Short mmCIF file of C-alpha atoms in Angstrom, two decimals:
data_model
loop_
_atom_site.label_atom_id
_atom_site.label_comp_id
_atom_site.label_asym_id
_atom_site.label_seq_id
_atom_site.Cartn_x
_atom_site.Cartn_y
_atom_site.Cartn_z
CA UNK M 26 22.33 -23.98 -37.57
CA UNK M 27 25.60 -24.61 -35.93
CA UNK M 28 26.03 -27.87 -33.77
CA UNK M 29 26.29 -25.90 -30.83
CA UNK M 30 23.00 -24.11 -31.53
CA UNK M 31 21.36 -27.39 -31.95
CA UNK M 32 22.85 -28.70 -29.07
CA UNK M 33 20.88 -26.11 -27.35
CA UNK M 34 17.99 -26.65 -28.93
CA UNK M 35 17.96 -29.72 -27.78
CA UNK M 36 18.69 -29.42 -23.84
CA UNK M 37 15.75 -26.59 -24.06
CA UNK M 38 13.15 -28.92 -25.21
CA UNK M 39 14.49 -31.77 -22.82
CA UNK M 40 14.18 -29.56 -20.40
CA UNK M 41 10.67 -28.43 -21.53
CA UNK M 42 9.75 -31.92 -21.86
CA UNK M 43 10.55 -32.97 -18.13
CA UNK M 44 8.52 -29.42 -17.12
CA UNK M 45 5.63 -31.23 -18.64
CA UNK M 46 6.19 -34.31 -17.16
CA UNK M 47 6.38 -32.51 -13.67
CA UNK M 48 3.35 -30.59 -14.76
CA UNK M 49 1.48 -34.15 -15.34
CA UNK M 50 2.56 -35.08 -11.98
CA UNK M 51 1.30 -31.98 -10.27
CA UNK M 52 -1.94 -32.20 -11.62
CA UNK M 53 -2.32 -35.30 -11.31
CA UNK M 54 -1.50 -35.52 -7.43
CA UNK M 55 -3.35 -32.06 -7.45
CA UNK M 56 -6.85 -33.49 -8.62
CA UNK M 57 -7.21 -37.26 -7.83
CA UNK M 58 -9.28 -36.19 -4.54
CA UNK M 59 -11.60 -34.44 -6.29
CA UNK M 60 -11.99 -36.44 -9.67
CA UNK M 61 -13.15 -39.23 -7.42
CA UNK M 62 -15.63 -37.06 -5.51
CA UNK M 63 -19.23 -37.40 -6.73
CA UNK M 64 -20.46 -34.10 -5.86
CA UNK M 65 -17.74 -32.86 -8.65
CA UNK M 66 -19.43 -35.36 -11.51
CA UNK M 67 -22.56 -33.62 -10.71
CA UNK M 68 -21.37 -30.09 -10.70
CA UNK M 69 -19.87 -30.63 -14.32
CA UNK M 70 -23.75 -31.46 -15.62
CA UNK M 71 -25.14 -29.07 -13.29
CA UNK M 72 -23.51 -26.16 -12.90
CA UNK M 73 -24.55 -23.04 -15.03
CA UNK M 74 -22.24 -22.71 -18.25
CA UNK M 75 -21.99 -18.78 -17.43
CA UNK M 76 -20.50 -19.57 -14.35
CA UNK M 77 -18.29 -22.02 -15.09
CA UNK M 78 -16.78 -19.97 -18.02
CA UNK M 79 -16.18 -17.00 -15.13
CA UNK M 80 -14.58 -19.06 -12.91
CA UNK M 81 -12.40 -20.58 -15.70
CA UNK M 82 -11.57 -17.04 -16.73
CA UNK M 83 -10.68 -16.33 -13.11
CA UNK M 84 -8.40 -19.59 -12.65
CA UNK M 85 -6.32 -18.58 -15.73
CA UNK M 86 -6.06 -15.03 -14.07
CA UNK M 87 -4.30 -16.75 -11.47
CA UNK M 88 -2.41 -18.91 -13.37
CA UNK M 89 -0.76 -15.98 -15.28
CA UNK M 90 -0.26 -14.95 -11.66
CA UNK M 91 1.20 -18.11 -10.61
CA UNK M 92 3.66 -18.10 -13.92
CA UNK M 93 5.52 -15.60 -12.19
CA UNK M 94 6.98 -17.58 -9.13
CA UNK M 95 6.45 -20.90 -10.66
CA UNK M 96 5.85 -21.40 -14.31
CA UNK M 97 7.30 -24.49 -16.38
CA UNK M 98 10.56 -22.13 -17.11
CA UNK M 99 11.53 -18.59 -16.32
CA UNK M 100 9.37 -15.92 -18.02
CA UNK M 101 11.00 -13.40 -19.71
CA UNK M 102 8.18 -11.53 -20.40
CA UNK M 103 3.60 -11.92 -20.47
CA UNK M 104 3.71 -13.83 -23.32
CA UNK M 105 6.06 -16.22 -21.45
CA UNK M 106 3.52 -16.37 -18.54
CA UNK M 107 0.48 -16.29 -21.04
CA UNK M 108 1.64 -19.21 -23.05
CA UNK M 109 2.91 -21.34 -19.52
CA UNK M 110 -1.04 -20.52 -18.43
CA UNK M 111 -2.14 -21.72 -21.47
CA UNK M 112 0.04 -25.34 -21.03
CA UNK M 113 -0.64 -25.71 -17.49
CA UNK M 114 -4.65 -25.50 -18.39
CA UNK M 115 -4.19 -27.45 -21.45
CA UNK M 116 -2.30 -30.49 -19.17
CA UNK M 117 -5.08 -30.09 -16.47
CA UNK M 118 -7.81 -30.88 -19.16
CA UNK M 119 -6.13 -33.61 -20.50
CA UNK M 120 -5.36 -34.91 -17.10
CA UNK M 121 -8.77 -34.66 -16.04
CA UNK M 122 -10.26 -36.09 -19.60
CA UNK M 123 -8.09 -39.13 -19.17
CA UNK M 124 -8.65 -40.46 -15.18
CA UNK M 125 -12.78 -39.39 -16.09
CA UNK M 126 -12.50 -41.88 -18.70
CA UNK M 127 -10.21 -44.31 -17.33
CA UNK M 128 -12.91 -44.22 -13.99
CA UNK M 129 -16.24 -44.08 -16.30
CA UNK M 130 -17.39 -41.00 -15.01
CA UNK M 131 -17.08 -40.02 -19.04
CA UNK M 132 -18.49 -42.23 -21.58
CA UNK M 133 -18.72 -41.81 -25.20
CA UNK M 134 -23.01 -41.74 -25.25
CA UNK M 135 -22.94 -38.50 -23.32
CA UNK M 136 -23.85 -35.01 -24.72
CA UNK M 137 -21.01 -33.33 -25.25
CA UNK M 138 -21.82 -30.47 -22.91
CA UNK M 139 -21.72 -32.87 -20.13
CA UNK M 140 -18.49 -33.81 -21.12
CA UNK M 141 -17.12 -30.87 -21.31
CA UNK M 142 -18.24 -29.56 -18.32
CA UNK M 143 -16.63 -32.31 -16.34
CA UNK M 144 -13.53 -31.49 -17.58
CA UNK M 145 -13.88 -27.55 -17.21
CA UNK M 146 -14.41 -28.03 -13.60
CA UNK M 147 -12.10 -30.79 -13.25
CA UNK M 148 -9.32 -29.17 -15.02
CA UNK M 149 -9.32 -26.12 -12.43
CA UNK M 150 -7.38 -27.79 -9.31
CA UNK M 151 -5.48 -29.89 -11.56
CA UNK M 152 -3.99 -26.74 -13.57
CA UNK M 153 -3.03 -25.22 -10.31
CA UNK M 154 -1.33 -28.33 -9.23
CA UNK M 155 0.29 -28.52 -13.14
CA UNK M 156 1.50 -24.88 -13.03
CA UNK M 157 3.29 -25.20 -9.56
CA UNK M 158 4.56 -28.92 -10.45
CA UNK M 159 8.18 -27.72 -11.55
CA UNK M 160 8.72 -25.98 -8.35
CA UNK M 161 7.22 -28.29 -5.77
CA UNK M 162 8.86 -31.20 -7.91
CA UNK M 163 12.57 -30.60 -7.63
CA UNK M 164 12.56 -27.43 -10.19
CA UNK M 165 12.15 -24.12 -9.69
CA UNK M 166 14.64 -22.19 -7.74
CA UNK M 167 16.17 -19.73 -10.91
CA UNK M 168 12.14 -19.30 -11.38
CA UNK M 169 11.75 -18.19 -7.80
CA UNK M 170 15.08 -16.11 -7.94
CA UNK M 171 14.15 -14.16 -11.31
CA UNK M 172 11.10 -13.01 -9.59
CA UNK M 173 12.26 -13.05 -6.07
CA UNK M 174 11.25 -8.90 -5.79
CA UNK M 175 7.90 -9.58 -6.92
CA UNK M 176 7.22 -12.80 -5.13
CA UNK M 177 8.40 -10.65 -1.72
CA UNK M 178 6.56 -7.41 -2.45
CA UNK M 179 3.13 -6.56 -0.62
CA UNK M 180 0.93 -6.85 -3.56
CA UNK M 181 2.64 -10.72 -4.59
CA UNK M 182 2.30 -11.77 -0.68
CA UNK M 183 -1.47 -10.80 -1.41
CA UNK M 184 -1.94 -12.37 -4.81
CA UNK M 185 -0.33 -15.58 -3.31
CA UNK M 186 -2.77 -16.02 -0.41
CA UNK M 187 -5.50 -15.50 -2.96
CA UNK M 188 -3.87 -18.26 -5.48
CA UNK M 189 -4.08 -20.38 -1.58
CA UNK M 190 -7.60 -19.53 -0.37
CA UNK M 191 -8.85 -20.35 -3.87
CA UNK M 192 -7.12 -23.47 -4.01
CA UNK M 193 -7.73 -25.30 -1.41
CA UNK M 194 -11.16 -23.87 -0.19
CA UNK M 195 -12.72 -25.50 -3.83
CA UNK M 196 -11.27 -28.69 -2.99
CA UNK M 197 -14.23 -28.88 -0.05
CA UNK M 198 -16.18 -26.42 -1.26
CA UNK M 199 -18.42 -28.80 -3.33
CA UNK M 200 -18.94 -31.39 -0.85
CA UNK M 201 -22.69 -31.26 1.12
CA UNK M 202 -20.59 -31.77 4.37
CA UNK M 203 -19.63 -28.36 3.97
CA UNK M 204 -23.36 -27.23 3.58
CA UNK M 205 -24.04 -29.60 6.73
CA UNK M 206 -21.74 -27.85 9.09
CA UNK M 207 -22.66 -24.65 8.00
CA UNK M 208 -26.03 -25.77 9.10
CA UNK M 209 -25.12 -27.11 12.43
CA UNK M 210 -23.11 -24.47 13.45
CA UNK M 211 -24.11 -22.12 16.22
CA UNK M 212 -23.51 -17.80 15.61
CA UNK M 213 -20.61 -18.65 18.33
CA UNK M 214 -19.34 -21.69 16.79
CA UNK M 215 -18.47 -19.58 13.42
CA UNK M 216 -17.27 -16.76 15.30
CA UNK M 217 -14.44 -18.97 16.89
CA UNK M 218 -13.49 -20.62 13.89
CA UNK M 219 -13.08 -17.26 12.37
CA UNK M 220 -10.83 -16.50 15.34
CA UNK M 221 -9.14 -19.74 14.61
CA UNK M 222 -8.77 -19.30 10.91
CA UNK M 223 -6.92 -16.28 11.63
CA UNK M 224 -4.51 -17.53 14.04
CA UNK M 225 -3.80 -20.39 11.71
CA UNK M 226 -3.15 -18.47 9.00
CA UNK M 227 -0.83 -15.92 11.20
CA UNK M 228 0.65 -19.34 12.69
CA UNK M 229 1.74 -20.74 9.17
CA UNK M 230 3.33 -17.91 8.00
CA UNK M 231 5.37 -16.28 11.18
CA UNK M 232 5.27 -19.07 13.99
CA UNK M 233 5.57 -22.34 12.93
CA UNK M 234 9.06 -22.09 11.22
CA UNK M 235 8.10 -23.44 7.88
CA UNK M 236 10.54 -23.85 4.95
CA UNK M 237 10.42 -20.56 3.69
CA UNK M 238 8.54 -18.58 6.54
CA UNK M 239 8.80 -15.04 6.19
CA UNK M 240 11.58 -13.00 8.38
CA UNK M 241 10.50 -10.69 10.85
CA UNK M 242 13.64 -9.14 11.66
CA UNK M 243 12.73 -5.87 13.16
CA UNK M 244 8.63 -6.56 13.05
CA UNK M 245 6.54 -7.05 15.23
CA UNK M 246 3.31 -9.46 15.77
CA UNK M 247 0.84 -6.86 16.01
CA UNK M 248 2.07 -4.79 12.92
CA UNK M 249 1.98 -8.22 11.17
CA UNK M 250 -1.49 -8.98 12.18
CA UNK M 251 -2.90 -5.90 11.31
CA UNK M 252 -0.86 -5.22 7.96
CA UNK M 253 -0.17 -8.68 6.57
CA UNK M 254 -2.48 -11.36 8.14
CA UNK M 255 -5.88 -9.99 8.12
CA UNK M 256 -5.85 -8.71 4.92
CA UNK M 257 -4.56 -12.33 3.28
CA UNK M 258 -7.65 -13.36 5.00
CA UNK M 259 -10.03 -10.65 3.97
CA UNK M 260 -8.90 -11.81 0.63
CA UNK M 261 -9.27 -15.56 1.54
CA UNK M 262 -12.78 -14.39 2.77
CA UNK M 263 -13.34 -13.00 -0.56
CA UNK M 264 -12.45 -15.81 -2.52
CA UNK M 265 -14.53 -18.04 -0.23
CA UNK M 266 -17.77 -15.74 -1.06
CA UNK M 267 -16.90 -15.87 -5.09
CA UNK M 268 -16.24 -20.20 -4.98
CA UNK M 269 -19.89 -19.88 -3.21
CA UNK M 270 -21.50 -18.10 -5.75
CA UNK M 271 -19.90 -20.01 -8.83
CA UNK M 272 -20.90 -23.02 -7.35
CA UNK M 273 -24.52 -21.88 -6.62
CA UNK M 274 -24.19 -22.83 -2.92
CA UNK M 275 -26.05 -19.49 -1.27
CA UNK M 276 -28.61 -19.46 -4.27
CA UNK M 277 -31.40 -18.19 -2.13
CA UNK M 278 -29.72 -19.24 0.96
CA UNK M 279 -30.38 -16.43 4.38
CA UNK M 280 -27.60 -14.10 5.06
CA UNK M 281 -26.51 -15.96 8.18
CA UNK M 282 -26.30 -19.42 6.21
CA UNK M 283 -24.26 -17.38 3.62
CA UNK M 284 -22.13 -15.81 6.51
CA UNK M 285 -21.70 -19.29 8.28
CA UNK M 286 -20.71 -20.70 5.40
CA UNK M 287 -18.15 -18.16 4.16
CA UNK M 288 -17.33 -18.59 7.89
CA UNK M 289 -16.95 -22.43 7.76
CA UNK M 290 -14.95 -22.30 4.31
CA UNK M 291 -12.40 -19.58 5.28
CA UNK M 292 -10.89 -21.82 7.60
CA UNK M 293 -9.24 -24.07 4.54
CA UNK M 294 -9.01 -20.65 2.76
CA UNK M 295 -7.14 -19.10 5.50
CA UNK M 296 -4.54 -22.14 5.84
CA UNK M 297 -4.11 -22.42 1.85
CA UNK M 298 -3.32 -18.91 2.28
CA UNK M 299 -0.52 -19.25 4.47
CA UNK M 300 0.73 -22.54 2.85
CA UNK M 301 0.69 -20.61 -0.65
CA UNK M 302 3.05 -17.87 1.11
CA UNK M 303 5.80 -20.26 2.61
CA UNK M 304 5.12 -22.51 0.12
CA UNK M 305 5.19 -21.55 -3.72
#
C-alpha cells in the first residue's frame, strides 16, 4: 500500500474513532435520566422477554432509519446503515452495562437474565442518543447533505416524528407518575391536552423559528395542519399505544384508562416529534 493510501487509512479510522467517541457521549447524555430511574431496574427483571426482544427489533428499525440523516459517517449504501445500527446498539449496551455497574444496579450474583435485561432496556434510549451523537455533537452536516432529499421528503418528515414520539415518550413512559395522571385526569382534561399536544407539535415545527424549522414559502397553516401535523401525531399517537403495550402498562387496564393514557403520553410524543423534525 502506497503512503498516501495509508495516510488515508489512517484519517478514516481517526475519524471513525472520534464518531465513537461522540457516539459514547450521546448515549451517555442520552440515558443517564433513565439509568438512574428505579422503575427502569425493575422493568429489566420484569418485563416479558417476548416483548422486550420486539421492541429491541423495533429500536434497530429505527436506527437503520436514523443512519440515514445521522449515522457515525455517510452511508453509501444498507449495509453502511446496517452496520452504523449495529455500532450505535453495540455502544448503547456497553454504555448502559458500565454506569449499571459502576451504580450497583448490576452485580455479579445476579442471574444472567436479569442482567441482561437491564441492559436490553437500558441500551434503547442510549442507542438513539449514540446514533445521533455525531450530528448533535459538532459532526454531521455532509451526512445531512448526502441525504438531504430523503430527510425533506413526506415519508422521512414522517419516519422522523416517529424516531421523536418514540424517543422521548419512553423516557416517562415507565414512571408510575405517568399511570397517576392518567388516573387523575378528567375526559376534559385529556381532551385539552390532546388539543395542546397538537399545537405544540405544529408550534415546534412552523412557529417557533427553530434552527432548522421547515419553510413555508407558499403554504399555508391549515394545509400544514391537516397534511403534515396531524399525521406526525397520529403517528406519535401510535407509537405512544405500542411503548404502552411493550411495557405492559394497559394489561387489563379499561379503554378510557388506555385512551387517557395514550392521551397523557402523546403530549411528550407530540413535542419529540417536532424536536426530531427541526432537530436531527
Amino acid at each position: 500500500m502506497s503512503k498516501s493510501g495509508t495516510d488515508q487509512v489512517a484519517t478514516s479510522n481517526r475519524q471513525y474513532a472520534v464518531a465513537l467517541a461522540r457516539a459514547f457521549a450521546g448515549a451517555t447524555i442520552f440515558s443517564l435520566p433513565l439509568l438512574m430511574t428505579m422503575e427502569m431496574w425493575w422493568l429489566g427483571f420484569t418485563l416479558h422477554p417476548a416483548r422486550l426482544l420486539t421492541f429491541s427489533l423495533a429500536n434497530f428499525m429505527l436506527l437503520y432509519g436514523l443512519s440515514h440523516v445521522a449515522g457515525f459517517e455517510a452511508s453509501h449504501n444498507w449495509i453502511d446503515d446496517v452496520l452504523d445500527a449495529f455500532a450505535a446498539y453495540a455502544v448503547a449496551a456497553i454504555t448502559a452495562g458500565l454506569i449499571l455497574v459502576l451504580l450497583g444496579i448490576i452485580e455479579p450474583h445476579m442471574p444472567a437474565r436479569e442482567i441482561a435485561g437491564k441492559i436490553a432496556i437500558q441500551a434503547v434510549p442510549a442507542s438513539f442518543g449514540a446514533m445521533i451523537g455525531a450530528k448533535l455533537l459538532g459532526e454531521g452536516e455532509a451526512i445531512e447533505r448526502q441525504e438531504k432529499h430523503w430527510r425533506e421528503s413526506y415519508g422521512g418528515r414522517l419516519f422522523l416524528a416517529l424516531a421523536g414520539a418514540m424517543f422521548l415518550s419512553f423516557t416517562v413512559a415507565p414512571t408510575e407518575e405517568m399511570r397517576l395522571i392518567a388516573y387523575q385526569m378528567t375526559p376534559w382534561h385529556a381532551l385539552v391536552l390532546v388539543l395542546l399536544s397538537i399545537l405544540a407539535l405544529h408550534a415546534i415545527v412552523y412557529l417557533v423559528g427553530f434552527p432548522g424549522q421547515e419553510d413555508r414559502s407558499g403554504g399555508s397553516h391549515r394545509l400544514d395542519l391537516l397534511r403534515q401535523t396531524l399525521p406526525a401525531y397520529g403517528i406519535a399517537v401510535l407509537a405512544c399505544l405500542y411503548v404502552l403495550w411493550c411495557l405492559g402498562s394497559i394489561d387489563g387496564a379499561s379503554p378510557a384508562f388506555a385512551a387517557t393514557s395514550v392521551a397523557v403520553l402523546g403530549f411528550p410524543a407530540a413535542i419529540g416529534a417536532g424536536i426530531a423534525r427541526v432537530v436531527i
